[in-house]
mmCIF file of C-alpha atoms in Angstrom:
data_model
loop_
_atom_site.group_PDB
_atom_site.id
_atom_site.type_symbol
_atom_site.label_atom_id
_atom_site.label_comp_id
_atom_site.label_asym_id
_atom_site.label_seq_id
_atom_site.Cartn_x
_atom_site.Cartn_y
_atom_site.Cartn_z
ATOM 1 C CA UNK A 511 -10.298 -9.554 8.414
ATOM 2 C CA UNK A 512 -9.724 -6.934 5.715
ATOM 3 C CA UNK A 513 -6.745 -6.895 3.393
ATOM 4 C CA UNK A 514 -5.686 -3.465 2.150
ATOM 5 C CA UNK A 515 -3.393 -3.435 -0.883
ATOM 6 C CA UNK A 516 -2.098 -0.312 -2.607
ATOM 7 C CA UNK A 517 0.092 -0.210 -5.719
ATOM 8 C CA UNK A 518 2.233 2.758 -6.737
ATOM 9 C CA UNK A 519 4.078 3.726 -9.869
ATOM 10 C CA UNK A 520 7.065 5.977 -9.294
ATOM 11 C CA UNK A 521 9.796 7.498 -11.415
ATOM 12 C CA UNK A 522 13.175 5.881 -10.644
ATOM 13 C CA UNK A 523 14.596 9.097 -9.207
ATOM 14 C CA UNK A 524 11.742 9.233 -6.646
ATOM 15 C CA UNK A 525 11.691 5.573 -5.616
ATOM 16 C CA UNK A 526 13.731 5.904 -2.414
ATOM 17 C CA UNK A 527 11.872 9.027 -1.267
ATOM 18 C CA UNK A 528 8.462 7.421 -1.872
ATOM 19 C CA UNK A 529 9.534 4.224 -0.084
ATOM 20 C CA UNK A 530 10.681 6.337 2.864
ATOM 21 C CA UNK A 531 7.395 8.262 2.859
ATOM 22 C CA UNK A 532 5.390 5.039 2.809
ATOM 23 C CA UNK A 533 7.496 3.585 5.618
ATOM 24 C CA UNK A 534 5.880 6.143 7.937
ATOM 25 C CA UNK A 535 2.743 3.988 7.750
ATOM 26 C CA UNK A 536 4.466 1.219 9.730
ATOM 27 C CA UNK A 537 4.221 3.429 12.818
ATOM 28 C CA UNK A 538 0.412 3.299 12.815
ATOM 29 C CA UNK A 539 -0.749 0.771 15.427
ATOM 30 C CA UNK A 540 -4.096 -0.326 13.913
ATOM 31 C CA UNK A 541 -2.790 -2.922 11.437
ATOM 32 C CA UNK A 542 -2.105 -6.527 12.397
ATOM 33 C CA UNK A 543 0.462 -6.578 9.613
ATOM 34 C CA UNK A 544 1.790 -3.792 7.408
ATOM 35 C CA UNK A 545 4.463 -4.161 4.752
ATOM 36 C CA UNK A 546 6.006 -1.841 2.193
ATOM 37 C CA UNK A 547 7.416 -3.879 -0.684
ATOM 38 C CA UNK A 548 9.430 -3.040 -3.767
ATOM 39 C CA UNK A 549 8.248 -4.895 -6.869
ATOM 40 C CA UNK A 550 10.958 -7.275 -8.064
ATOM 41 C CA UNK A 551 9.280 -7.184 -11.490
ATOM 42 C CA UNK A 552 9.317 -10.858 -12.395
ATOM 43 C CA UNK A 553 5.821 -10.876 -13.935
ATOM 44 C CA UNK A 554 6.023 -11.489 -17.664
ATOM 45 C CA UNK A 555 2.929 -9.440 -18.499
ATOM 46 C CA UNK A 556 3.252 -6.253 -16.472
ATOM 47 C CA UNK A 557 6.142 -4.616 -14.673
ATOM 48 C CA UNK A 558 4.595 -1.176 -14.200
ATOM 49 C CA UNK A 559 4.040 -1.284 -10.442
ATOM 50 C CA UNK A 560 7.016 -0.121 -8.384
ATOM 51 C CA UNK A 561 5.911 -0.204 -4.731
ATOM 52 C CA UNK A 562 3.225 -2.049 -2.783
ATOM 53 C CA UNK A 563 1.616 -1.369 0.584
ATOM 54 C CA UNK A 564 0.070 -4.509 2.080
ATOM 55 C CA UNK A 565 -1.952 -4.368 5.286
ATOM 56 C CA UNK A 566 -4.150 -6.700 7.304
ATOM 57 C CA UNK A 567 -6.818 -5.269 9.626
ATOM 58 C CA UNK A 568 -9.246 -6.932 12.024
ATOM 59 C CA UNK A 569 -12.237 -5.089 10.550
ATOM 60 C CA UNK A 570 -13.447 -1.957 8.773
ATOM 61 C CA UNK A 571 -13.176 0.046 12.004
ATOM 62 C CA UNK A 572 -9.463 -0.794 12.342
ATOM 63 C CA UNK A 573 -8.862 0.192 8.696
ATOM 64 C CA UNK A 574 -10.751 3.461 9.247
ATOM 65 C CA UNK A 575 -8.693 4.179 12.380
ATOM 66 C CA UNK A 576 -5.503 3.534 10.380
ATOM 67 C CA UNK A 577 -6.588 6.035 7.723
ATOM 68 C CA UNK A 578 -7.577 8.590 10.385
ATOM 69 C CA UNK A 579 -4.190 8.432 12.145
ATOM 70 C CA UNK A 580 -1.987 11.557 11.751
ATOM 71 C CA UNK A 581 0.891 9.478 10.354
ATOM 72 C CA UNK A 582 -1.358 8.433 7.457
ATOM 73 C CA UNK A 583 -1.773 12.062 6.406
ATOM 74 C CA UNK A 584 1.945 12.701 6.917
ATOM 75 C CA UNK A 585 2.706 9.832 4.544
ATOM 76 C CA UNK A 586 0.255 11.212 1.968
ATOM 77 C CA UNK A 587 1.841 14.652 2.203
ATOM 78 C CA UNK A 588 5.291 13.209 1.493
ATOM 79 C CA UNK A 589 4.337 10.620 -1.136
ATOM 80 C CA UNK A 590 1.600 12.206 -3.253
ATOM 81 C CA UNK A 591 3.791 14.898 -4.877
ATOM 82 C CA UNK A 592 6.403 12.263 -5.843
ATOM 83 C CA UNK A 593 4.343 9.305 -7.035
ATOM 84 C CA UNK A 594 2.737 8.844 -10.411
ATOM 85 C CA UNK A 595 -0.211 6.466 -10.145
ATOM 86 C CA UNK A 596 -1.912 4.844 -7.137
ATOM 87 C CA UNK A 597 -4.298 1.893 -7.190
ATOM 88 C CA UNK A 598 -5.944 0.576 -4.029
ATOM 89 C CA UNK A 599 -8.163 -2.366 -3.128
ATOM 90 C CA UNK A 600 -9.654 -3.613 0.124
ATOM 91 C CA UNK A 601 -11.404 -6.935 0.528
ATOM 92 C CA UNK A 602 -12.915 -9.151 3.212
ATOM 93 C CA UNK A 603 -10.757 -12.235 3.596
ATOM 94 C CA UNK A 604 -13.724 -14.396 4.626
ATOM 95 C CA UNK A 605 -15.537 -13.574 1.375
ATOM 96 C CA UNK A 606 -12.532 -14.231 -0.882
ATOM 97 C CA UNK A 607 -12.641 -17.059 -3.393
ATOM 98 C CA UNK A 608 -10.132 -19.723 -2.315
ATOM 99 C CA UNK A 609 -11.035 -22.567 -4.715
ATOM 100 C CA UNK A 610 -12.247 -22.977 -8.263
ATOM 101 C CA UNK A 611 -15.891 -22.074 -8.779
#
């Protein structure tokens, strides 16, 4: 399984519009789970991230199909002009460290 996590920074006046634009992604059928979350900003070291996209995909092919879906581009078209920064990471769950090494 692949986890796909994307962080966004957004000006306060654009937060609702960006959240709405990201919500389009929930209509793409290739994810096992897809969430759009608003950072509650409880971390004592960094509160810069405003929105998070979290997705779980069976494999790289499912993630690629998600990114190739027309709703993905529609979301980009709505969100990109309104967001500030975007950081993304994908990782294989089976290769993740789950205990001290």
